[in-house]
PDB file of C-alpha atoms and ligand atoms in Angstrom:
ATOM      1  CA  MET A 577      41.181 -20.035 -40.007  1.00  0.00           C
ATOM      2  CA  PHE A 578      38.592 -22.180 -38.236  1.00  0.00           C
ATOM      3  CA  TYR A 579      36.435 -20.358 -35.667  1.00  0.00           C
ATOM      4  CA  ALA A 580      34.890 -22.003 -32.650  1.00  0.00           C
ATOM      5  CA  GLN A 581      32.727 -19.914 -30.412  1.00  0.00           C
ATOM      6  CA  VAL A 582      31.687 -21.488 -27.142  1.00  0.00           C
ATOM      7  CA  LEU A 583      28.726 -20.185 -25.190  1.00  0.00           C
ATOM      8  CA  THR A 584      29.148 -21.297 -21.606  1.00  0.00           C
ATOM      9  CA  LEU A 585      28.696 -20.354 -17.963  1.00  0.00           C
ATOM     10  CA  PHE A 586      32.225 -21.699 -17.338  1.00  0.00           C
ATOM     11  CA  PRO A 587      34.698 -20.143 -19.787  1.00  0.00           C
ATOM     12  CA  GLU A 588      37.585 -21.076 -17.462  1.00  0.00           C
ATOM     13  CA  PHE A 589      36.855 -24.748 -18.175  1.00  0.00           C
ATOM     14  CA  PHE A 590      38.519 -24.386 -21.592  1.00  0.00           C
ATOM     15  CA  SER A 591      41.708 -22.491 -20.733  1.00  0.00           C
ATOM     16  CA  SER A 592      44.190 -25.193 -19.831  1.00  0.00           C
ATOM     17  CA  PRO A 593      43.088 -27.967 -22.242  1.00  0.00           C
ATOM     18  CA  LEU A 594      43.336 -25.577 -25.182  1.00  0.00           C
ATOM     19  CA  ALA A 595      46.763 -24.381 -23.995  1.00  0.00           C
ATOM     20  CA  CYS A 596      48.225 -27.902 -24.361  1.00  0.00           C
ATOM     21  CA  SER A 597      49.724 -29.887 -27.184  1.00  0.00           C
ATOM     22  CA  ILE A 598      48.021 -29.866 -30.590  1.00  0.00           C
ATOM     23  CA  PRO A 599      45.210 -27.356 -29.887  1.00  0.00           C
ATOM     24  CA  ASP A 600      47.753 -24.938 -28.392  1.00  0.00           C
ATOM     25  CA  ARG A 601      50.009 -25.212 -31.442  1.00  0.00           C
ATOM     26  CA  ALA A 602      47.123 -24.887 -33.897  1.00  0.00           C
ATOM     27  CA  ILE A 603      45.789 -21.802 -32.141  1.00  0.00           C
ATOM     28  CA  LYS A 604      49.245 -20.191 -32.001  1.00  0.00           C
ATOM     29  CA  ALA A 605      49.747 -21.000 -35.701  1.00  0.00           C
ATOM     30  CA  ARG A 606      46.418 -19.240 -36.391  1.00  0.00           C
ATOM     31  CA  LEU A 607      44.834 -22.330 -37.888  1.00  0.00           C
ATOM     32  CA  ALA A 608      42.042 -22.031 -35.344  1.00  0.00           C
ATOM     33  CA  GLN A 609      40.572 -19.508 -32.953  1.00  0.00           C
ATOM     34  CA  VAL A 610      38.421 -20.421 -29.974  1.00  0.00           C
ATOM     35  CA  ASP A 611      36.400 -17.652 -28.329  1.00  0.00           C
ATOM     36  CA  CYS A 612      34.498 -18.334 -25.139  1.00  0.00           C
ATOM     37  CA  ILE A 613      31.455 -16.206 -24.546  1.00  0.00           C
ATOM     38  CA  ASN A 614      30.069 -16.102 -21.018  1.00  0.00           C
ATOM     39  CA  ILE A 615      26.307 -16.606 -21.058  1.00  0.00           C
ATOM     40  CA  ARG A 616      26.121 -14.724 -17.749  1.00  0.00           C
ATOM     41  CA  ASP A 617      27.142 -11.532 -19.599  1.00  0.00           C
ATOM     42  CA  PHE A 618      23.758 -11.692 -21.348  1.00  0.00           C
ATOM     43  CA  SER A 619      21.666 -11.935 -18.226  1.00  0.00           C
ATOM     44  CA  VAL A 620      19.741  -8.867 -17.159  1.00  0.00           C
ATOM     45  CA  GLY A 621      18.592  -7.458 -13.870  1.00  0.00           C
ATOM     46  CA  LYS A 622      20.328  -6.764 -10.617  1.00  0.00           C
ATOM     47  CA  HIS A 623      20.976 -10.418  -9.812  1.00  0.00           C
ATOM     48  CA  ARG A 624      22.167 -11.512 -13.270  1.00  0.00           C
ATOM     49  CA  ARG A 625      20.180 -14.697 -12.924  1.00  0.00           C
ATOM     50  CA  VAL A 626      20.893 -17.427 -15.412  1.00  0.00           C
ATOM     51  CA  ASP A 627      18.650 -20.092 -13.910  1.00  0.00           C
ATOM     52  CA  ASP A 628      15.318 -20.481 -12.192  1.00  0.00           C
ATOM     53  CA  SER A 629      13.130 -23.190 -10.717  1.00  0.00           C
ATOM     54  CA  PRO A 630      11.300 -25.534 -13.100  1.00  0.00           C
ATOM     55  CA  TYR A 631       7.667 -24.991 -14.078  1.00  0.00           C
ATOM     56  CA  GLY A 632       5.711 -27.991 -12.867  1.00  0.00           C
ATOM     57  CA  GLY A 633       7.980 -28.383  -9.866  1.00  0.00           C
ATOM     58  CA  GLY A 634      10.745 -30.876  -9.226  1.00  0.00           C
ATOM     59  CA  PRO A 635      14.343 -30.703  -8.068  1.00  0.00           C
ATOM     60  CA  GLY A 636      17.154 -28.583  -9.477  1.00  0.00           C
ATOM     61  CA  MET A 637      17.243 -25.426 -11.551  1.00  0.00           C
ATOM     62  CA  VAL A 638      16.700 -24.782 -15.233  1.00  0.00           C
ATOM     63  CA  MET A 639      18.807 -22.447 -17.371  1.00  0.00           C
ATOM     64  CA  LYS A 640      16.680 -19.493 -18.378  1.00  0.00           C
ATOM     65  CA  PRO A 641      16.124 -19.116 -22.136  1.00  0.00           C
ATOM     66  CA  ASP A 642      16.638 -15.347 -22.361  1.00  0.00           C
ATOM     67  CA  PRO A 643      20.394 -15.109 -21.573  1.00  0.00           C
ATOM     68  CA  VAL A 644      21.154 -18.184 -23.705  1.00  0.00           C
ATOM     69  CA  VAL A 645      19.177 -16.880 -26.682  1.00  0.00           C
ATOM     70  CA  ALA A 646      20.723 -13.399 -26.318  1.00  0.00           C
ATOM     71  CA  ALA A 647      24.178 -15.041 -26.325  1.00  0.00           C
ATOM     72  CA  ILE A 648      23.253 -17.078 -29.436  1.00  0.00           C
ATOM     73  CA  ARG A 649      22.082 -13.890 -31.223  1.00  0.00           C
ATOM     74  CA  HIS A 650      25.334 -12.152 -30.326  1.00  0.00           C
ATOM     75  CA  ALA A 651      27.343 -15.167 -31.537  1.00  0.00           C
ATOM     76  CA  ARG A 652      25.411 -15.294 -34.827  1.00  0.00           C
ATOM     77  CA  GLU A 653      26.053 -11.599 -35.382  1.00  0.00           C
ATOM     78  CA  SER A 654      29.787 -11.866 -34.695  1.00  0.00           C
ATOM     79  CA  ARG A 655      30.239 -15.021 -36.789  1.00  0.00           C
ATOM     80  CA  PRO A 656      27.243 -15.466 -39.128  1.00  0.00           C
ATOM     81  CA  GLU A 657      29.138 -18.159 -41.072  1.00  0.00           C
ATOM     82  CA  THR A 658      29.199 -20.592 -38.132  1.00  0.00           C
ATOM     83  CA  ARG A 659      26.672 -23.349 -37.508  1.00  0.00           C
ATOM     84  CA  VAL A 660      25.084 -23.172 -34.059  1.00  0.00           C
ATOM     85  CA  VAL A 661      25.250 -26.507 -32.246  1.00  0.00           C
ATOM     86  CA  LEU A 662      23.604 -27.282 -28.907  1.00  0.00           C
ATOM     87  CA  LEU A 663      25.365 -29.992 -26.909  1.00  0.00           C
ATOM     88  CA  SER A 664      22.840 -32.454 -25.582  1.00  0.00           C
ATOM     89  CA  PRO A 665      22.827 -36.187 -24.793  1.00  0.00           C
ATOM     90  CA  THR A 666      19.661 -36.410 -26.898  1.00  0.00           C
ATOM     91  CA  GLY A 667      21.326 -34.968 -29.999  1.00  0.00           C
ATOM     92  CA  VAL A 668      22.750 -36.837 -33.011  1.00  0.00           C
ATOM     93  CA  LEU A 669      25.938 -38.736 -32.242  1.00  0.00           C
ATOM     94  CA  PHE A 670      29.170 -36.865 -32.942  1.00  0.00           C
ATOM     95  CA  ASP A 671      31.541 -39.080 -34.947  1.00  0.00           C
ATOM     96  CA  GLN A 672      34.593 -38.776 -37.171  1.00  0.00           C
ATOM     97  CA  ALA A 673      32.452 -37.935 -40.219  1.00  0.00           C
ATOM     98  CA  LYS A 674      30.908 -35.047 -38.294  1.00  0.00           C
ATOM     99  CA  ALA A 675      34.370 -33.914 -37.178  1.00  0.00           C
ATOM    100  CA  ARG A 676      35.473 -33.837 -40.831  1.00  0.00           C
ATOM    101  CA  GLU A 677      32.333 -31.954 -41.817  1.00  0.00           C
ATOM    102  CA  TYR A 678      32.988 -29.293 -39.149  1.00  0.00           C
ATOM    103  CA  ALA A 679      36.701 -29.098 -40.022  1.00  0.00           C
ATOM    104  CA  LYS A 680      35.791 -28.251 -43.630  1.00  0.00           C
ATOM    105  CA  SER A 681      33.328 -25.554 -42.540  1.00  0.00           C
ATOM    106  CA  PRO A 682      34.211 -21.958 -41.591  1.00  0.00           C
ATOM    107  CA  GLY A 683      33.414 -22.670 -37.956  1.00  0.00           C
ATOM    108  CA  ILE A 684      30.980 -23.690 -35.252  1.00  0.00           C
ATOM    109  CA  THR A 685      29.226 -22.066 -32.336  1.00  0.00           C
ATOM    110  CA  LEU A 686      28.838 -24.546 -29.477  1.00  0.00           C
ATOM    111  CA  VAL A 687      26.157 -23.920 -26.872  1.00  0.00           C
ATOM    112  CA  CYS A 688      26.861 -25.574 -23.505  1.00  0.00           C
ATOM    113  CA  GLY A 689      23.943 -26.100 -21.192  1.00  0.00           C
ATOM    114  CA  ARG A 690      23.853 -27.895 -17.923  1.00  0.00           C
ATOM    115  CA  TYR A 691      22.417 -31.331 -18.493  1.00  0.00           C
ATOM    116  CA  GLU A 692      19.957 -31.083 -15.631  1.00  0.00           C
ATOM    117  CA  GLY A 693      18.120 -28.511 -17.578  1.00  0.00           C
ATOM    118  CA  ILE A 694      18.153 -25.818 -20.167  1.00  0.00           C
ATOM    119  CA  ASP A 695      14.782 -24.381 -21.159  1.00  0.00           C
ATOM    120  CA  GLU A 696      13.505 -26.542 -24.036  1.00  0.00           C
ATOM    121  CA  ARG A 697      12.588 -23.486 -26.135  1.00  0.00           C
ATOM    122  CA  VAL A 698      16.312 -22.775 -26.736  1.00  0.00           C
ATOM    123  CA  ALA A 699      16.307 -25.735 -29.181  1.00  0.00           C
ATOM    124  CA  GLU A 700      14.402 -23.582 -31.680  1.00  0.00           C
ATOM    125  CA  TYR A 701      17.300 -21.113 -31.906  1.00  0.00           C
ATOM    126  CA  VAL A 702      20.044 -23.597 -32.851  1.00  0.00           C
ATOM    127  CA  ASP A 703      20.854 -25.366 -36.131  1.00  0.00           C
ATOM    128  CA  GLU A 704      21.481 -28.808 -34.669  1.00  0.00           C
ATOM    129  CA  GLN A 705      21.849 -30.784 -31.448  1.00  0.00           C
ATOM    130  CA  VAL A 706      24.827 -33.066 -30.976  1.00  0.00           C
ATOM    131  CA  SER A 707      25.769 -35.695 -28.370  1.00  0.00           C
ATOM    132  CA  VAL A 708      29.299 -37.015 -27.812  1.00  0.00           C
ATOM    133  CA  GLY A 709      28.117 -40.386 -26.575  1.00  0.00           C
ATOM    134  CA  PRO A 710      25.430 -42.430 -24.840  1.00  0.00           C
ATOM    135  CA  TYR A 711      26.222 -41.206 -21.334  1.00  0.00           C
ATOM    136  CA  VAL A 712      25.304 -38.168 -19.308  1.00  0.00           C
ATOM    137  CA  LEU A 713      27.798 -35.404 -18.555  1.00  0.00           C
ATOM    138  CA  SER A 714      27.014 -32.743 -15.997  1.00  0.00           C
ATOM    139  CA  GLY A 715      27.190 -30.072 -18.676  1.00  0.00           C
ATOM    140  CA  GLY A 716      27.963 -29.486 -22.333  1.00  0.00           C
ATOM    141  CA  GLU A 717      31.515 -28.229 -21.637  1.00  0.00           C
ATOM    142  CA  PRO A 718      33.433 -31.540 -21.766  1.00  0.00           C
ATOM    143  CA  ALA A 719      31.460 -32.430 -24.916  1.00  0.00           C
ATOM    144  CA  ALA A 720      32.359 -29.090 -26.544  1.00  0.00           C
ATOM    145  CA  LEU A 721      36.003 -29.648 -25.673  1.00  0.00           C
ATOM    146  CA  ALA A 722      36.012 -33.125 -27.240  1.00  0.00           C
ATOM    147  CA  ILE A 723      34.479 -31.713 -30.422  1.00  0.00           C
ATOM    148  CA  ILE A 724      36.930 -28.793 -30.623  1.00  0.00           C
ATOM    149  CA  ASP A 725      39.885 -31.141 -30.142  1.00  0.00           C
ATOM    150  CA  ALA A 726      38.640 -33.661 -32.737  1.00  0.00           C
ATOM    151  CA  VAL A 727      38.093 -30.864 -35.269  1.00  0.00           C
ATOM    152  CA  ILE A 728      41.320 -28.934 -34.647  1.00  0.00           C
ATOM    153  CA  ARG A 729      43.534 -31.967 -35.262  1.00  0.00           C
ATOM    154  CA  LEU A 730      41.915 -32.361 -38.703  1.00  0.00           C
ATOM    155  CA  LEU A 731      42.814 -28.844 -39.826  1.00  0.00           C
ATOM    156  CA  PRO A 732      45.546 -28.972 -42.471  1.00  0.00           C
ATOM    157  CA  GLY A 733      48.896 -28.391 -40.766  1.00  0.00           C
ATOM    158  CA  ALA A 734      47.638 -28.989 -37.215  1.00  0.00           C
ATOM    159  CA  LEU A 735      49.610 -32.198 -36.683  1.00  0.00           C
ATOM    160  CA  GLY A 736      52.847 -30.832 -38.120  1.00  0.00           C
ATOM    161  CA  ASP A 737      54.756 -31.951 -41.209  1.00  0.00           C
ATOM    162  CA  GLU A 738      55.663 -35.409 -40.085  1.00  0.00           C
ATOM    163  CA  ARG A 739      52.135 -36.701 -39.476  1.00  0.00           C
ATOM    164  CA  SER A 740      48.852 -36.494 -41.206  1.00  0.00           C
ATOM    165  CA  ALA A 741      45.404 -36.894 -39.713  1.00  0.00           C
ATOM    166  CA  GLU A 742      44.727 -39.587 -42.321  1.00  0.00           C
ATOM    167  CA  GLN A 743      47.438 -41.795 -40.864  1.00  0.00           C
ATOM    168  CA  ASP A 744      45.852 -41.687 -37.428  1.00  0.00           C
ATOM    169  CA  SER A 745      42.941 -43.634 -35.981  1.00  0.00           C
ATOM    170  CA  PHE A 746      39.833 -43.221 -38.051  1.00  0.00           C
ATOM    171  CA  GLY A 747      41.728 -41.868 -41.001  1.00  0.00           C
ATOM    172  CA  GLU A 748      40.014 -41.550 -44.350  1.00  0.00           C
ATOM    173  CA  ASP A 749      39.861 -45.364 -44.514  1.00  0.00           C
ATOM    174  CA  GLY A 750      37.596 -45.349 -41.428  1.00  0.00           C
ATOM    175  CA  LEU A 751      39.823 -47.865 -39.620  1.00  0.00           C
ATOM    176  CA  LEU A 752      41.423 -47.674 -36.207  1.00  0.00           C
ATOM    177  CA  ASP A 753      45.160 -47.068 -36.072  1.00  0.00           C
ATOM    178  CA  TYR A 754      47.721 -49.928 -35.950  1.00  0.00           C
ATOM    179  CA  PRO A 755      49.676 -50.556 -32.693  1.00  0.00           C
ATOM    180  CA  HIS A 756      52.835 -48.541 -32.035  1.00  0.00           C
ATOM    181  CA  TYR A 757      56.061 -49.532 -30.259  1.00  0.00           C
ATOM    182  CA  THR A 758      59.261 -47.764 -29.235  1.00  0.00           C
ATOM    183  CA  ARG A 759      62.375 -48.664 -27.176  1.00  0.00           C
ATOM    184  CA  PRO A 760      63.074 -50.808 -25.215  1.00  0.00           C
ATOM    185  CA  GLU A 761      62.842 -53.823 -27.513  1.00  0.00           C
ATOM    186  CA  VAL A 762      61.899 -56.013 -24.523  1.00  0.00           C
ATOM    187  CA  PHE A 763      59.771 -54.476 -21.772  1.00  0.00           C
ATOM    188  CA  GLU A 764      59.048 -56.646 -18.719  1.00  0.00           C
ATOM    189  CA  GLY A 765      59.422 -59.718 -20.872  1.00  0.00           C
ATOM    190  CA  LYS A 766      57.170 -58.383 -23.631  1.00  0.00           C
ATOM    191  CA  HIS A 767      58.762 -58.214 -27.081  1.00  0.00           C
ATOM    192  CA  VAL A 768      58.184 -55.759 -29.895  1.00  0.00           C
ATOM    193  CA  PRO A 769      56.701 -57.707 -32.864  1.00  0.00           C
ATOM    194  CA  GLU A 770      59.578 -59.141 -34.895  1.00  0.00           C
ATOM    195  CA  VAL A 771      58.312 -57.701 -38.179  1.00  0.00           C
ATOM    196  CA  LEU A 772      58.918 -54.136 -36.951  1.00  0.00           C
ATOM    197  CA  LEU A 773      62.635 -54.905 -36.452  1.00  0.00           C
ATOM    198  CA  SER A 774      62.988 -56.556 -39.850  1.00  0.00           C
ATOM    199  CA  GLY A 775      63.648 -53.402 -41.861  1.00  0.00           C
ATOM    200  CA  ASP A 776      61.376 -54.893 -44.557  1.00  0.00           C
ATOM    201  CA  HIS A 777      59.092 -51.943 -45.301  1.00  0.00           C
ATOM    202  CA  ALA A 778      56.661 -53.893 -47.467  1.00  0.00           C
ATOM    203  CA  ARG A 779      56.157 -56.488 -44.714  1.00  0.00           C
ATOM    204  CA  ILE A 780      55.803 -53.756 -42.083  1.00  0.00           C
ATOM    205  CA  GLU A 781      53.186 -51.990 -44.178  1.00  0.00           C
ATOM    206  CA  ALA A 782      51.265 -55.253 -44.726  1.00  0.00           C
ATOM    207  CA  TRP A 783      51.397 -56.060 -40.995  1.00  0.00           C
ATOM    208  CA  ARG A 784      50.099 -52.605 -40.074  1.00  0.00           C
ATOM    209  CA  CYS A 785      47.195 -52.893 -42.535  1.00  0.00           C
ATOM    210  CA  GLU A 786      46.312 -56.292 -41.113  1.00  0.00           C
ATOM    211  CA  GLN A 787      46.410 -54.919 -37.553  1.00  0.00           C
ATOM    212  CA  GLU A 788      44.136 -52.001 -38.480  1.00  0.00           C
ATOM    213  CA  GLU A 789      41.576 -54.417 -39.906  1.00  0.00           C
ATOM    214  CA  LYS A 790      41.772 -56.706 -36.872  1.00  0.00           C
ATOM    215  CA  ARG A 791      41.373 -53.862 -34.386  1.00  0.00           C
ATOM    216  CA  SER A 792      38.491 -52.332 -36.302  1.00  0.00           C
ATOM    217  CA  LYS A 793      36.675 -55.666 -36.434  1.00  0.00           C
ATOM    218  CA  ARG A 794      37.278 -56.313 -32.730  1.00  0.00           C
ATOM    219  CA  GLN A 795      35.966 -52.953 -31.593  1.00  0.00           C
ATOM    220  CA  LYS A 796      32.278 -53.065 -32.386  1.00  0.00           C
ATOM    221  CA  ARG A 797      30.577 -49.702 -32.618  1.00  0.00           C
TER     222      ARG A 797
HETATM  223  N1  ADE B 146      25.493 -32.888 -22.064  1.00  0.00           N
HETATM  224  C1  ADE B 146      25.354 -33.869 -21.148  1.00  0.00           C
HETATM  225  N2  ADE B 146      25.690 -35.058 -21.641  1.00  0.00           N
HETATM  226  C2  ADE B 146      26.079 -34.849 -22.926  1.00  0.00           C
HETATM  227  C3  ADE B 146      26.528 -35.691 -23.969  1.00  0.00           C
HETATM  228  N3  ADE B 146      26.673 -37.004 -23.810  1.00  0.00           N
HETATM  229  N4  ADE B 146      26.812 -35.130 -25.163  1.00  0.00           N
HETATM  230  C4  ADE B 146      26.656 -33.800 -25.342  1.00  0.00           C
HETATM  231  N5  ADE B 146      26.236 -32.957 -24.402  1.00  0.00           N
HETATM  232  C5  ADE B 146      25.941 -33.473 -23.201  1.00  0.00           C
END
């Protein structure tokens, strides 16, 4: 069982995506468990404040360190085996290798902050900082969701009997997937490649390999 704990101010963000398709099946099959922990539950005082104005002035609010760090301590106590990861556009880039690394581990604790500001001192309480790409999201939640999805589909059994994660894009060979076609044979004048109708499995296999190489070369990263 793979555990993901998500520390967030918006636990509702995760409900419907995780109740769809592959994550839903994997969670129901007990291959994975995702627990959302509301950072607000760790705020103190009458107003349960989770943010405050920035020292030095400037626009916007900054997430206070105390509720976030209290939530991290709670998460570490409940699941000491998980690595604590802060989502941040300044972190190391999340890629398929990282997804595989997480999928092999007992679990992860993902800390979602709002991009506009989380007190910098929180960084000292996490094990690593990860970014999902060179663009700015309004918070860590969509990044956490992308990571959870990428990891769940790698768990043995998550894709069902008929498929394996290795056959998909970025399988163990590091290449992008080949193109897929289904009926109709001609769609708006566009034909399915002849080789796929040939019934010649060796030729089909060779064509697919060639396509994977071509696509991977074309898509620079
Ligand atoms: N928070 C805001 N932007 C992000 C990104 N690109 N990756 C991870 N966390 C983020």
